[in-house]
Coordinates of C-alpha atoms and ligand atoms in Angstrom, one line a residue:
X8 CA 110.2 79.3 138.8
X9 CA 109.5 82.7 138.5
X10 CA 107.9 83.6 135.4
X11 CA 106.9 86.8 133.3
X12 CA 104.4 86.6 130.7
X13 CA 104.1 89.9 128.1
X14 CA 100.4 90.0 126.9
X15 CA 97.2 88.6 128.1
X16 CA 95.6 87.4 124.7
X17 CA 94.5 83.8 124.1
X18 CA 98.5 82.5 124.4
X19 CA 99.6 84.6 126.8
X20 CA 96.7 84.2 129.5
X21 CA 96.3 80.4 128.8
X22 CA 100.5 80.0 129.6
X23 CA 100.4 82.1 132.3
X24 CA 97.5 80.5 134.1
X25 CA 99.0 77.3 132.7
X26 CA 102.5 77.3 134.4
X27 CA 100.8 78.7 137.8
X28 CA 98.9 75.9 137.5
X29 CA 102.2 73.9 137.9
X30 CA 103.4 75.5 140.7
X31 CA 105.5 79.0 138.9
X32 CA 105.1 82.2 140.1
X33 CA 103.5 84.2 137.3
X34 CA 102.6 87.6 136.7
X35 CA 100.8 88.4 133.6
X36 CA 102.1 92.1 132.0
X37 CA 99.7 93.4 129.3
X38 CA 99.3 97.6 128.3
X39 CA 95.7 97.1 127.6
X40 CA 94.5 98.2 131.8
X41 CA 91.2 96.8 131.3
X42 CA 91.8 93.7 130.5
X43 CA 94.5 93.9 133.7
X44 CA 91.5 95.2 135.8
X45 CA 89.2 92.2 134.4
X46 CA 91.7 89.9 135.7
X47 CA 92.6 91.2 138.9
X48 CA 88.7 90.7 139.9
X49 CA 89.2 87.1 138.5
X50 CA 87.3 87.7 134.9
X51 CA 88.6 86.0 131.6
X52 CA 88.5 89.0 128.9
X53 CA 88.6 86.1 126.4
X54 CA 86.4 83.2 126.3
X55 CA 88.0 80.0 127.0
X56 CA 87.0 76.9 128.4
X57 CA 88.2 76.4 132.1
X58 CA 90.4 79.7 131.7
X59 CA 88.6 81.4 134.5
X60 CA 88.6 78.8 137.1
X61 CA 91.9 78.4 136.4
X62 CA 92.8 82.5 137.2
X63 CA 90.6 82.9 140.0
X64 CA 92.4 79.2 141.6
X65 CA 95.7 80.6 140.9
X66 CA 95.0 84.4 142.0
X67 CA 93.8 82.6 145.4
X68 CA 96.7 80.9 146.0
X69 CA 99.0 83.8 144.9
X70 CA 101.2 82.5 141.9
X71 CA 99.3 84.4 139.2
X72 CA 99.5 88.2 139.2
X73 CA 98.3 90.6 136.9
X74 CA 99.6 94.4 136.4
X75 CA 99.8 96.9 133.7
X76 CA 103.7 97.6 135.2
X77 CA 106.7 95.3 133.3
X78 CA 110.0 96.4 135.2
X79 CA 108.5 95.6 139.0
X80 CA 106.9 92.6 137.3
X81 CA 109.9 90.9 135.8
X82 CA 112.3 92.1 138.8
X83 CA 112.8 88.7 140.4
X84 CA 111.9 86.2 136.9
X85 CA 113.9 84.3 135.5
X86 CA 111.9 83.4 132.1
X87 CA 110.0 86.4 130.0
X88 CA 106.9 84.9 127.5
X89 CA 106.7 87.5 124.3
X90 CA 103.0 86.4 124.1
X91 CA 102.1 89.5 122.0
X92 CA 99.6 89.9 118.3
X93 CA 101.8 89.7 115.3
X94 CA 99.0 90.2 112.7
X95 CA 98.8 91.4 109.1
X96 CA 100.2 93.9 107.3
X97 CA 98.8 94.7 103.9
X98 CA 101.3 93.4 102.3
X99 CA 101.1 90.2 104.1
X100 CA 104.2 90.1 106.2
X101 CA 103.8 89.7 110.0
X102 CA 103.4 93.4 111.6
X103 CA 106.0 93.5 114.4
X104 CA 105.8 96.1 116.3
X105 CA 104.3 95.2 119.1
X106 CA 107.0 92.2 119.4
X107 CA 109.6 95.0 119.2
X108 CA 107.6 97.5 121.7
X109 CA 108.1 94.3 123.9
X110 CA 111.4 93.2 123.8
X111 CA 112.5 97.2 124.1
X112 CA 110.2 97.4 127.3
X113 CA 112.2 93.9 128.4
X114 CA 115.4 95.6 127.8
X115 CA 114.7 99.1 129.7
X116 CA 113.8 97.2 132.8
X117 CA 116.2 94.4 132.7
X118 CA 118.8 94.1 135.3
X119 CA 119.7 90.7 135.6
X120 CA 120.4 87.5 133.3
X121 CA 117.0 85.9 131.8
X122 CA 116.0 83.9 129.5
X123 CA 113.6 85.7 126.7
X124 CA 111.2 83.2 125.3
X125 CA 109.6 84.2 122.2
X126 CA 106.2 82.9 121.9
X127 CA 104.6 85.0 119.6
X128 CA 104.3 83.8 115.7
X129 CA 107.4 85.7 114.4
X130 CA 109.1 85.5 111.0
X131 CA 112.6 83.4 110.9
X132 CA 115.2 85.7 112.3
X133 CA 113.1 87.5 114.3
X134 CA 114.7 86.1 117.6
X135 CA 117.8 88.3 116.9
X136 CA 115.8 91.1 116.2
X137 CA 114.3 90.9 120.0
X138 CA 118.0 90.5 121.0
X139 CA 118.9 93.6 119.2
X140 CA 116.1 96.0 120.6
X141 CA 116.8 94.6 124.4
X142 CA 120.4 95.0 123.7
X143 CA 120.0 98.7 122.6
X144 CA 118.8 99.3 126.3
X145 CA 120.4 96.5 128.6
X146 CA 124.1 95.2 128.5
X147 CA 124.1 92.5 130.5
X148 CA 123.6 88.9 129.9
X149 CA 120.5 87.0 128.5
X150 CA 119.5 84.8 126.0
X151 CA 116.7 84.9 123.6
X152 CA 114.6 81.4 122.7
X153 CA 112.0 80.5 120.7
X154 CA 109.1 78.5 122.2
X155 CA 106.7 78.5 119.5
X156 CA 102.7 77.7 120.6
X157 CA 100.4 75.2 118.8
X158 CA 97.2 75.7 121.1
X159 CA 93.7 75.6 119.5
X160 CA 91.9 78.0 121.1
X161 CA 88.9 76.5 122.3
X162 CA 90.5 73.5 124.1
X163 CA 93.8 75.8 124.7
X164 CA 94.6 74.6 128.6
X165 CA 94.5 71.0 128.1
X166 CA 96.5 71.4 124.4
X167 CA 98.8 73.2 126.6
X168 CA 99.0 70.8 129.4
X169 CA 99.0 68.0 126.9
X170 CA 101.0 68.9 123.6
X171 CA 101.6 67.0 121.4
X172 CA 105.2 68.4 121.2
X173 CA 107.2 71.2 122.8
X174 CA 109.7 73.3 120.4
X175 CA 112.4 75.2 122.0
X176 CA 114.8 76.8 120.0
X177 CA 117.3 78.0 122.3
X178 CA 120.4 80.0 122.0
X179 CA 122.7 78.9 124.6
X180 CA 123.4 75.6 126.9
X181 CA 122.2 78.1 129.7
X182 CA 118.9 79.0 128.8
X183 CA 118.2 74.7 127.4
X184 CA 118.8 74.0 130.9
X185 CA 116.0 76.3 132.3
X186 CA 113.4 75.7 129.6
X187 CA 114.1 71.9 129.8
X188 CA 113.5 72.3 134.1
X189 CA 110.5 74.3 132.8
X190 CA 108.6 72.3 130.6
X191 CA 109.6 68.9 132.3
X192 CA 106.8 69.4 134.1
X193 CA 104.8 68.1 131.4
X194 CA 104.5 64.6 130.1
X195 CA 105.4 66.1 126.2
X196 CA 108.5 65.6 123.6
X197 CA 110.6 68.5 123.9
X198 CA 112.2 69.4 120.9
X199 CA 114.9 71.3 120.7
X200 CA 116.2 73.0 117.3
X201 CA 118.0 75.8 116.5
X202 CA 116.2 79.3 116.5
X203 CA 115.5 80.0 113.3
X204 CA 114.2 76.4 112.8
X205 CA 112.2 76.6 115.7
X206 CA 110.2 79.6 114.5
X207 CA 110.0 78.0 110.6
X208 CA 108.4 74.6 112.4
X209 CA 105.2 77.3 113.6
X210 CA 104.6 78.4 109.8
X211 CA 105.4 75.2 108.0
X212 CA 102.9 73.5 110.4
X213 CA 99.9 76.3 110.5
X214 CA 100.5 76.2 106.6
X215 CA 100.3 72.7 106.6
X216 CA 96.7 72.4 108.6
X217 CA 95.8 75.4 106.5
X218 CA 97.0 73.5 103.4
X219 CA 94.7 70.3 103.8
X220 CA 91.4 72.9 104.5
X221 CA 91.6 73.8 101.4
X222 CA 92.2 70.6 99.7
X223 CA 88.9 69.0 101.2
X224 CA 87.1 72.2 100.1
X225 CA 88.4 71.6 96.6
X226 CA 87.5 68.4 96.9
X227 CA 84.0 69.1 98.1
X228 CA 83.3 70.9 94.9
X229 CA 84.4 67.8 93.1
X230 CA 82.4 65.7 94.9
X231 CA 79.1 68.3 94.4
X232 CA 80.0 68.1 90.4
X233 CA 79.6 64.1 90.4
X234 CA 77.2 63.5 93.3
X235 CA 80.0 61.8 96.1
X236 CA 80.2 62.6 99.6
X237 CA 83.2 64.6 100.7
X238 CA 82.7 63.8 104.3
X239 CA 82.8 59.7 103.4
X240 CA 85.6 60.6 100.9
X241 CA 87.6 62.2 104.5
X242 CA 86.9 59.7 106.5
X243 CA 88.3 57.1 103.7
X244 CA 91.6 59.0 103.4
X245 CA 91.7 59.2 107.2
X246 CA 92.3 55.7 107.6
X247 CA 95.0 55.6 105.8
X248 CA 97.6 56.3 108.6
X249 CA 99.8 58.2 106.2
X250 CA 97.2 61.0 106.2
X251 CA 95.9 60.4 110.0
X252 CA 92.9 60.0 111.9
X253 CA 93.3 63.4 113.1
X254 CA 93.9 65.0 110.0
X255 CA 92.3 68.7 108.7
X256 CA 89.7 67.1 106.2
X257 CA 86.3 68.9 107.6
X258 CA 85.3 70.3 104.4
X259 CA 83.0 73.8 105.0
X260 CA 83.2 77.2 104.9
X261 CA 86.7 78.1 104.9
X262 CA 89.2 78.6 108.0
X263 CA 89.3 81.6 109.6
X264 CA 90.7 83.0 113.2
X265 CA 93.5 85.0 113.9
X266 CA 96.2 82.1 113.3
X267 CA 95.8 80.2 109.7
X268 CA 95.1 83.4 107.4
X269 CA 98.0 85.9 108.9
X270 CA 100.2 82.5 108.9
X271 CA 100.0 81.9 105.4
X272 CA 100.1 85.4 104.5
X273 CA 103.5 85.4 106.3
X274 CA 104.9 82.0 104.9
X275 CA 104.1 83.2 101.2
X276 CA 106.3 87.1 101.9
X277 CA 108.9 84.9 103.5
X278 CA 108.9 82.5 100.7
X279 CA 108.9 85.4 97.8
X280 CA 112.0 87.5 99.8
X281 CA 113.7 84.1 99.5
X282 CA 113.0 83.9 96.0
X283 CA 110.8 80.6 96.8
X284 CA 107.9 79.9 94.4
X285 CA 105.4 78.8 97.1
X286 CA 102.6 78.3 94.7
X287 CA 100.8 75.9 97.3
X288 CA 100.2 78.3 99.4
X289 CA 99.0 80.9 96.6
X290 CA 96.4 78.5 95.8
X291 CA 95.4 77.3 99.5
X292 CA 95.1 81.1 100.1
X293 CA 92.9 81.6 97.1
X294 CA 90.6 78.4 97.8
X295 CA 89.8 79.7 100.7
X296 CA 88.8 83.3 100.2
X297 CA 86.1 81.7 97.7
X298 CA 85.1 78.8 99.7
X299 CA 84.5 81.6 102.6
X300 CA 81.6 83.2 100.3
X301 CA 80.8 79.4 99.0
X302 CA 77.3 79.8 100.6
X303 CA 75.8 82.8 98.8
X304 CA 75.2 81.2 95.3
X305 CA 74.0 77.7 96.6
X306 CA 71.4 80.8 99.0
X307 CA 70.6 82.3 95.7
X308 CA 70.1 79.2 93.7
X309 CA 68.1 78.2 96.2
X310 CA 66.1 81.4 96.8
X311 CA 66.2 83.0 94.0
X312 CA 67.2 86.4 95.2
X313 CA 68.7 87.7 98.6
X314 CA 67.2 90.8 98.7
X315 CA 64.7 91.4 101.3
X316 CA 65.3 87.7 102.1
X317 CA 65.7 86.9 105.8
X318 CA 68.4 84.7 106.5
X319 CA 69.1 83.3 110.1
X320 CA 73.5 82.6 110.8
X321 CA 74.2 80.0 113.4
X322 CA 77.5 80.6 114.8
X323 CA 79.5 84.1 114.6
X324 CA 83.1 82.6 116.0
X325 CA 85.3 81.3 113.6
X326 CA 85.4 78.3 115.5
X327 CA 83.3 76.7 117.7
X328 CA 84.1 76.9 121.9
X329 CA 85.9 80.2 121.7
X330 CA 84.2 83.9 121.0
X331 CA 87.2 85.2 118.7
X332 CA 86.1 86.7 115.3
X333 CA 89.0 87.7 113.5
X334 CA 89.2 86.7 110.1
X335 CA 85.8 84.6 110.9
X336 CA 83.8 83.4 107.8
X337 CA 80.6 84.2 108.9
X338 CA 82.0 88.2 109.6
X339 CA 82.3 87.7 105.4
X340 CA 79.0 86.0 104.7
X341 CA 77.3 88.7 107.0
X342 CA 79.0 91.4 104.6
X343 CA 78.3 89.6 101.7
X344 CA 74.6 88.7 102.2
X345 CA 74.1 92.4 104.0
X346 CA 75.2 93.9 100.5
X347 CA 72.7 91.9 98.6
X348 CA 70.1 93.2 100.9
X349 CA 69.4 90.5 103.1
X350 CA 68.5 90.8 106.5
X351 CA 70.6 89.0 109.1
X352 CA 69.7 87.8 112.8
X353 CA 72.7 85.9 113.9
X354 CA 73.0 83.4 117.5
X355 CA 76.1 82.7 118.6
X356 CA 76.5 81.2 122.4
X357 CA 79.7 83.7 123.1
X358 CA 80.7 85.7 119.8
X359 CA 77.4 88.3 119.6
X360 CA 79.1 91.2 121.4
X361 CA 82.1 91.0 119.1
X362 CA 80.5 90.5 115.6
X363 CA 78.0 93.6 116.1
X364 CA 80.9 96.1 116.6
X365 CA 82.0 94.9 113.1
X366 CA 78.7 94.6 111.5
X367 CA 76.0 97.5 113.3
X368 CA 73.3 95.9 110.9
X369 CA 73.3 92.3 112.3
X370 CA 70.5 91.6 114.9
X371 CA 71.2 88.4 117.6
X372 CA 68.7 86.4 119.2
X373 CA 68.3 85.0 122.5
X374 CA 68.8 81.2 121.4
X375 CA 68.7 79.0 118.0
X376 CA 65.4 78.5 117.7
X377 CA 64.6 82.2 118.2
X378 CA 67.3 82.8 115.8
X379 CA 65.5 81.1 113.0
X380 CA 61.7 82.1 113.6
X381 CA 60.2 83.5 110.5
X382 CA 63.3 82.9 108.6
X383 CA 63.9 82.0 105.2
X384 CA 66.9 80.3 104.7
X385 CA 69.5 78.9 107.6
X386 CA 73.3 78.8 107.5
X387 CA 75.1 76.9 109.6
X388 CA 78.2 78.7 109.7
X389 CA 80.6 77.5 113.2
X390 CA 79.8 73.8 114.2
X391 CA 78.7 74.6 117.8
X392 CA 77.3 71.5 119.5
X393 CA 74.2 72.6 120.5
X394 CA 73.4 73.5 116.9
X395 CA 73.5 69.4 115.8
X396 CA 71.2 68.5 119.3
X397 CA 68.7 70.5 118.0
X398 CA 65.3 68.5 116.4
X399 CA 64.8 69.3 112.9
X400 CA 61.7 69.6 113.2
X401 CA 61.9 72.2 115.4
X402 CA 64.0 74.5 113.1
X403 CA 61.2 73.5 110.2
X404 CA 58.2 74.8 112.4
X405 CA 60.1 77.8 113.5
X406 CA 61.1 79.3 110.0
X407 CA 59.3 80.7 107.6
X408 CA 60.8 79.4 104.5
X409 CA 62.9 75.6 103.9
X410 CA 66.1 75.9 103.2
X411 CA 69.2 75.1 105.7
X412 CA 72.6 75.5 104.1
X413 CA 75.2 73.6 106.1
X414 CA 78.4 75.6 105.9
X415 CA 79.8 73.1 108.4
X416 CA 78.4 69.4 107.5
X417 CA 77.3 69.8 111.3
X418 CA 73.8 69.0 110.7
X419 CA 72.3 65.6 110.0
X420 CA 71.0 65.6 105.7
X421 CA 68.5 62.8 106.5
X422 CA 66.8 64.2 109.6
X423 CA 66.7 67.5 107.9
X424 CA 65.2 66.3 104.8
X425 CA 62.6 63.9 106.6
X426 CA 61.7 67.3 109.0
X427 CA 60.5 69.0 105.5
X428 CA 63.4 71.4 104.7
X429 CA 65.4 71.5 101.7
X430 CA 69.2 70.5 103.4
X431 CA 72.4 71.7 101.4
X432 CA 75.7 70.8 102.7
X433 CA 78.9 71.2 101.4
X434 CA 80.5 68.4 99.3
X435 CA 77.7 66.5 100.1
X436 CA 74.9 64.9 97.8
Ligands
NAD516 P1 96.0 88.7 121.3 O1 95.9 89.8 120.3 O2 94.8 88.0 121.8 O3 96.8 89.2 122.6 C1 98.0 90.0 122.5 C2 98.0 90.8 123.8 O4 99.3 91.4 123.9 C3 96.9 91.9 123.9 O5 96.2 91.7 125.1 C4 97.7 93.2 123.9 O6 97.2 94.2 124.6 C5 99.1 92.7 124.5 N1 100.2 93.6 124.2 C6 100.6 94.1 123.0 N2 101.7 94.8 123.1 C7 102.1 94.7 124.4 C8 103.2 95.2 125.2 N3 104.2 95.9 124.6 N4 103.3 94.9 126.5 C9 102.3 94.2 127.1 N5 101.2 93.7 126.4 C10 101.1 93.9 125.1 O7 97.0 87.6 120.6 P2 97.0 86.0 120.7 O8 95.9 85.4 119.9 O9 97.2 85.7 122.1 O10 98.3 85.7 119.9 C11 99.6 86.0 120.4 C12 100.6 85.4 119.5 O11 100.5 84.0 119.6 C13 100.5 85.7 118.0 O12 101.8 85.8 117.5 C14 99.8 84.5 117.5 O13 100.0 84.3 116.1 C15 100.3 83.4 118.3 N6 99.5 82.3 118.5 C16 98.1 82.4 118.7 C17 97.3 81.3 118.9 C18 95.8 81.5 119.1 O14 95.1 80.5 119.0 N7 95.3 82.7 119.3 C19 97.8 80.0 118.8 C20 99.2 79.9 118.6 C21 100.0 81.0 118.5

């Protein structure tokens, strides 16, 4: 099939490269020519595991293109991916424009029937607001659907090559028929719903997995008040196949990333212009703008004072395995402990680059280890891997003072304690 995908972010590159992968023609549109001129010499501008074999495989063979130009791309396609940011606005509600800036660009250089495939995070209704714009410019026939996506960045390609579901909220028997040929290629339940229930099912679930964060965390302090340990506690409820072995129940240092906070933002304006009292969601918003700052008075219990204090961040990402920052905890601990007076030296395998254009003060290091020499206090802030491999002992040599605060649970209490420093989890004993 021929396919048009509008934006290269995290969704929109990982689809594109995705359904070339399958066997589509694909050309990737995005207004941002760099990241078009990255990709054209078969360079991810995003971290993502696999993501550049994948291009440069699919470039090779010629069914993935890349260009800055939208009306010679979607010429001959037959399905259009919106794949573009919806983030904040102040007051919470999903900024649209660039969805709109799309679907206007769709409809001046439209000339033939297609379906429109929303993919973006958009607000319930918004699928006839992209039919609107388009239809301001183009008469003709198309039909507008909502695809919601539930990748996790960090294992995006095989989330999208393996979902757990597919939602398609189509508009007409037409355009089921061509998403159903589409997304038959993979071994998933397709789910079709209406439109507006389509787009609801995005929310209601990123609210959900948001939802549970912050019930661990709140559960975490309990379990500091009376001595229990929260990450026992999770893997009790866990078993209980009401609740899931894969269920949200890492207790740490808040979520972050550009999906969870803007969602929940969203699904709490949507519930107030509905006159819904969405009080969950107040409080799972609330819970975890403290629990993101959690760190800094268990740091100054256990220093004393921050200033002048040199404290070593492992981890910059907001998760671990991809190098996006937005809405990161550590970007607020970094503020946080900078305005206290602490000095910061930060490792982080991909996200460095990123986090010092929003913090100029925060110095990197070439590894962990390096990371923590001379330091006083460690905070384990993204769960990367590596960070769990390395000896305790080793991180005890290298610093300068004893305390490791373990904003992720990541680190093992009893090797840390028996290597000489002073370990502080969250939730845990
Ligand atoms: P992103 O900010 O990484 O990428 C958006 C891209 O769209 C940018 O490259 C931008 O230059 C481009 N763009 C903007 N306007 C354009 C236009 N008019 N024409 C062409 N290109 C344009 O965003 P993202 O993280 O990929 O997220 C995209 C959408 O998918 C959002 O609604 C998000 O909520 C949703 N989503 C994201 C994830 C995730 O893990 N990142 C997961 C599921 C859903």
């Amino acid at each position: 099939m021929n396919i048009t995908i509008i934006g290269t972010g995290y969704v929109g590159l990982v689809t594109g490269a995705c359904f070339a992968e399958l066997g589509n023609d694909v050309t990737c549109v995005d207004i941002d020519k760099r990241k078009i001129d990255l990709l054209k010499q078969g360079k991810s501008p995003i971290y993502e595991p696999g993501i550049e074999d994948l291009i440069r495989r699919n470039a090779t063979a010629r069914r993935l293109h890349f260009t800055t130009n939208l009306t010679t791309a979607i010429k001959a396609s037959k399905v259009i991916f919106i794949a573009v940011g919806t983030p904040s606005l102040e007051d919470g509600r999903a900024d649209l424009s660039q969805v709109e800036a799309a679907a206007e660009a769709i409809g001046a250089a439209l000339g033939h029937y297609a379906v429109i495939v929303n993919k973006s995070t958009v607000p319930i209704g918004t699928s006839d607001l992209v039919a609107r714009r388009i239809r301001e410019h183009y008469k003709g026939e198309f039909d507008v659907v909502s695809n919601p996506e539930f990748l996790r960045e960090g294992s995006a390609l095989s989330d999208f090559m393996q979902p757990d579901r597919v939602v398609i909220g189509d508009g007409s028997e037409r355009a089921r028929t061509t998403m159903k040929v589409l997304y038959d290629q993979l071994d998933a339940p397709l789910l079709f719903t209406d439109v507006k229930t389509a787009e609801m099912i995005k929310y209601a679930s990123n609210a959900f997995l948001a939802t549970q964060i912050s019930y661990i965390n709140s559960v975490a302090k309990i379990c500091e008040a009376v001595g229990a340990d929260v990450t026992l506690v999770a893997n009790g409820m866990r078993l209980d196949k009401r609740i899931g072995r894969r269920a949200f129940l890492d207790a740490g240092v808040g979520y972050g990333g550009s999906c969870f906070p803007k969602d929940v933002r969203a699904l709490i304006r949507i519930a107030h212009e509905n006159d819904v009292h969405f009080d969950i969601l107040d409080a799972v918003e609330a819970t975890n703008t403290y629990q993101k700052l959690s760190v800094i008075p268990k740091l100054k219990a256990a220093l004393g004072t921050l200033n002048g204090k040199r404290i070593t961040l492992w981890g910059l990402a907001f998760k671990p395995r991809t190098d996006d920052i937005r809405e990161a905890p550590a970007l607020t601990i970094a503020r946080s402990l900078h305005e206290f007076g602490a000095h910061i030296k930060a490792f982080d395998p991909v996200a460095e680059k990123l986090a010092k254009e929003q913090l100029p003060y925060l110095t990197t290091a070439p590894d962990p280890l390096e990371a923590v020499k001379g330091a006083d206090a460690l905070v384990v802030v993204t769960e990367w891997n590596e960070f769990s491999a390395i000896d305790p002992v080793k991180i005890a040599k290298a610093m300068r003072g004893k305390v490791v605060v373990d904003g992720r649970n990541a680190l093992d209490p009893t090797a840390c304690k028996k290597a000489g420093l002073t370990y502080i989890g969250i939730g845990r004993p």
